[in-house]
């Protein structure tokens, strides 16, 4: 166990705490939930940075880090649908994209092709985190519009989620066409 992996496990442990605080509707629950969510999101950047800096990238970290990210976003989206703060279709689109890209990565890994995270994929994660944070804290309004900032941020997150998902499929198809007898390749 190293510090980056401990941070990832800490993020996973924060998820049920975040869910309970958000759904119980306790005094200042939205603020507390937003702080817990932000803390979990920060550990996402920190664990990867430390693992690379200290050369402590492990198989456990490679598996747990993206799983923790998906669990955090999925839990948040489901809670926000339950609270009536976002429509169900937004959660379905975002979670569906995660399943589709994860499935693609698994199939391609089985064929010998590793698909690393793209810049758009990383931007997708950032926009989802920002959108969820703003939706958790209702009342944050953009001075240009009567719509909550969280709504705008969530629409941007959905758009980038779809675009980045399409990018993974296009790039995977270009590098490794799904044709009989195609030779497995590796990403650079």
XYZ file of C-alpha atoms in Angstrom:
188
model
C 0.000 0.000 0.000
C 1.390 3.363 -1.011
C 0.074 6.913 -0.495
C -1.498 7.268 -3.979
C -3.434 4.008 -3.520
C -4.427 5.043 0.018
C -5.834 8.293 -1.423
C -7.841 6.312 -3.982
C -9.237 4.043 -1.258
C -10.010 7.136 0.852
C -11.988 8.523 -2.131
C -13.995 5.292 -2.315
C -14.694 5.457 1.438
C -15.915 9.071 1.085
C -18.577 8.063 -1.470
C -21.112 6.505 0.940
C -20.499 9.338 3.425
C -21.214 11.856 0.653
C -24.387 9.993 -0.387
C -25.762 9.780 3.157
C -25.108 13.468 3.905
C -26.627 14.581 0.602
C -29.740 12.410 0.835
C -30.508 12.892 4.534
C -31.160 16.589 4.009
C -29.576 17.566 7.311
C -28.838 21.178 8.241
C -26.135 22.489 5.909
C -26.153 19.063 4.260
C -25.659 20.464 0.754
C -22.599 22.411 1.847
C -21.144 19.452 3.752
C -21.859 17.110 0.819
C -20.236 19.590 -1.591
C -17.124 19.754 0.597
C -16.939 15.947 0.794
C -17.453 15.692 -2.971
C -14.760 18.327 -3.629
C -12.367 16.518 -1.275
C -12.958 13.250 -3.095
C -12.476 14.969 -6.456
C -9.209 16.558 -5.311
C -7.860 13.159 -4.259
C -8.468 12.048 -7.853
C -5.939 14.555 -9.165
C -3.595 14.141 -6.238
C -3.315 10.347 -6.303
C -2.437 10.252 -9.989
C 0.040 13.116 -9.671
C 1.804 11.507 -6.703
C 1.853 8.052 -8.301
C 3.604 9.444 -11.382
C 5.924 11.782 -9.458
C 7.031 9.132 -6.987
C 7.013 6.378 -9.638
C 4.477 4.409 -7.614
C 2.058 3.485 -10.390
C 0.683 0.061 -9.447
C -1.713 -2.439 -10.984
C -4.059 -1.816 -8.047
C -3.994 1.930 -8.694
C -4.553 1.468 -12.423
C -7.710 -0.527 -11.639
C -9.004 1.365 -8.594
C -8.476 4.971 -9.733
C -10.867 4.978 -12.702
C -13.293 2.778 -10.752
C -13.325 5.289 -7.886
C -13.953 8.135 -10.367
C -16.888 6.339 -11.935
C -18.345 5.381 -8.545
C -18.128 8.974 -7.310
C -19.773 10.514 -10.381
C -22.378 7.740 -10.655
C -23.335 8.036 -6.976
C -23.590 11.820 -7.268
C -25.740 11.684 -10.406
C -28.123 9.102 -8.962
C -28.510 11.182 -5.792
C -29.155 14.336 -7.816
C -31.847 12.546 -9.827
C -33.388 11.258 -6.587
C -33.420 14.819 -5.207
C -35.040 16.107 -8.415
C -32.121 18.396 -9.212
C -31.269 16.889 -12.586
C -33.414 14.965 -15.048
C -32.846 11.227 -15.271
C -31.749 11.413 -18.923
C -28.610 13.319 -17.914
C -27.563 10.557 -15.524
C -28.371 7.912 -18.135
C -26.283 9.635 -20.824
C -23.270 10.156 -18.563
C -23.360 6.738 -16.918
C -24.110 5.041 -20.246
C -21.064 6.691 -21.818
C -18.911 5.438 -18.931
C -20.112 1.864 -19.435
C -19.632 2.094 -23.204
C -16.079 3.461 -23.019
C -15.116 1.043 -20.244
C -16.485 -1.825 -22.321
C -14.567 -0.613 -25.362
C -11.359 -0.421 -23.340
C -11.866 -3.943 -21.990
C -12.528 -5.401 -25.446
C -9.532 -3.612 -26.950
C -7.289 -4.620 -24.026
C -8.288 -8.218 -24.675
C -7.153 -7.670 -28.287
C -3.831 -6.191 -27.157
C -4.668 -2.498 -27.571
C -4.465 -0.206 -24.563
C -6.560 2.922 -24.836
C -5.194 5.639 -22.550
C -7.233 8.531 -21.251
C -7.500 11.307 -23.817
C -7.349 15.039 -23.155
C -11.075 15.222 -23.897
C -11.664 12.362 -21.476
C -9.843 14.267 -18.761
C -11.792 17.435 -19.627
C -14.984 15.362 -19.381
C -14.081 14.369 -15.843
C -13.353 17.965 -14.831
C -16.610 19.283 -16.339
C -18.625 16.527 -14.647
C -17.043 17.305 -11.269
C -17.658 21.043 -11.660
C -21.254 20.480 -12.803
C -22.064 18.117 -9.942
C -20.507 20.525 -7.445
C -22.631 23.433 -8.712
C -25.809 21.342 -8.756
C -25.173 20.167 -5.188
C -25.016 23.817 -4.108
C -28.305 25.182 -5.442
C -28.640 28.916 -5.632
C -25.362 29.591 -7.398
C -26.565 31.708 -10.263
C -24.826 33.079 -13.279
C -25.371 36.850 -13.492
C -26.221 36.532 -17.209
C -29.146 34.161 -16.878
C -31.896 33.166 -14.474
C -30.908 29.489 -14.880
C -28.735 28.091 -12.103
C -25.060 27.833 -12.975
C -25.298 24.106 -12.208
C -27.763 23.618 -15.071
C -25.422 25.273 -17.560
C -22.435 23.366 -16.214
C -24.350 20.077 -16.445
C -25.331 20.700 -20.091
C -21.688 21.452 -20.916
C -20.641 18.271 -19.077
C -23.157 16.192 -21.055
C -21.922 17.646 -24.355
C -18.262 17.000 -23.544
C -19.154 13.548 -22.207
C -20.754 12.627 -25.536
C -17.976 14.166 -27.644
C -15.217 12.461 -25.650
C -17.058 9.140 -25.806
C -17.321 9.414 -29.583
C -13.617 10.276 -29.733
C -12.680 7.032 -27.958
C -14.693 4.947 -30.404
C -13.355 6.763 -33.479
C -9.729 6.500 -32.333
C -10.090 2.867 -31.287
C -11.621 2.022 -34.670
C -8.865 3.859 -36.567
C -6.076 2.155 -34.643
C -7.617 -1.285 -34.532
C -10.359 -1.908 -37.090
C -12.825 -4.533 -35.984
C -12.264 -6.864 -38.878
C -11.569 -10.588 -38.995
C -7.873 -11.325 -38.777
C -6.953 -7.784 -37.703
C -3.699 -7.805 -35.793
C -3.753 -6.379 -32.258
C -1.800 -3.161 -31.877
C -0.642 -1.045 -28.964
C -1.219 2.621 -28.259
C 1.844 4.838 -28.156
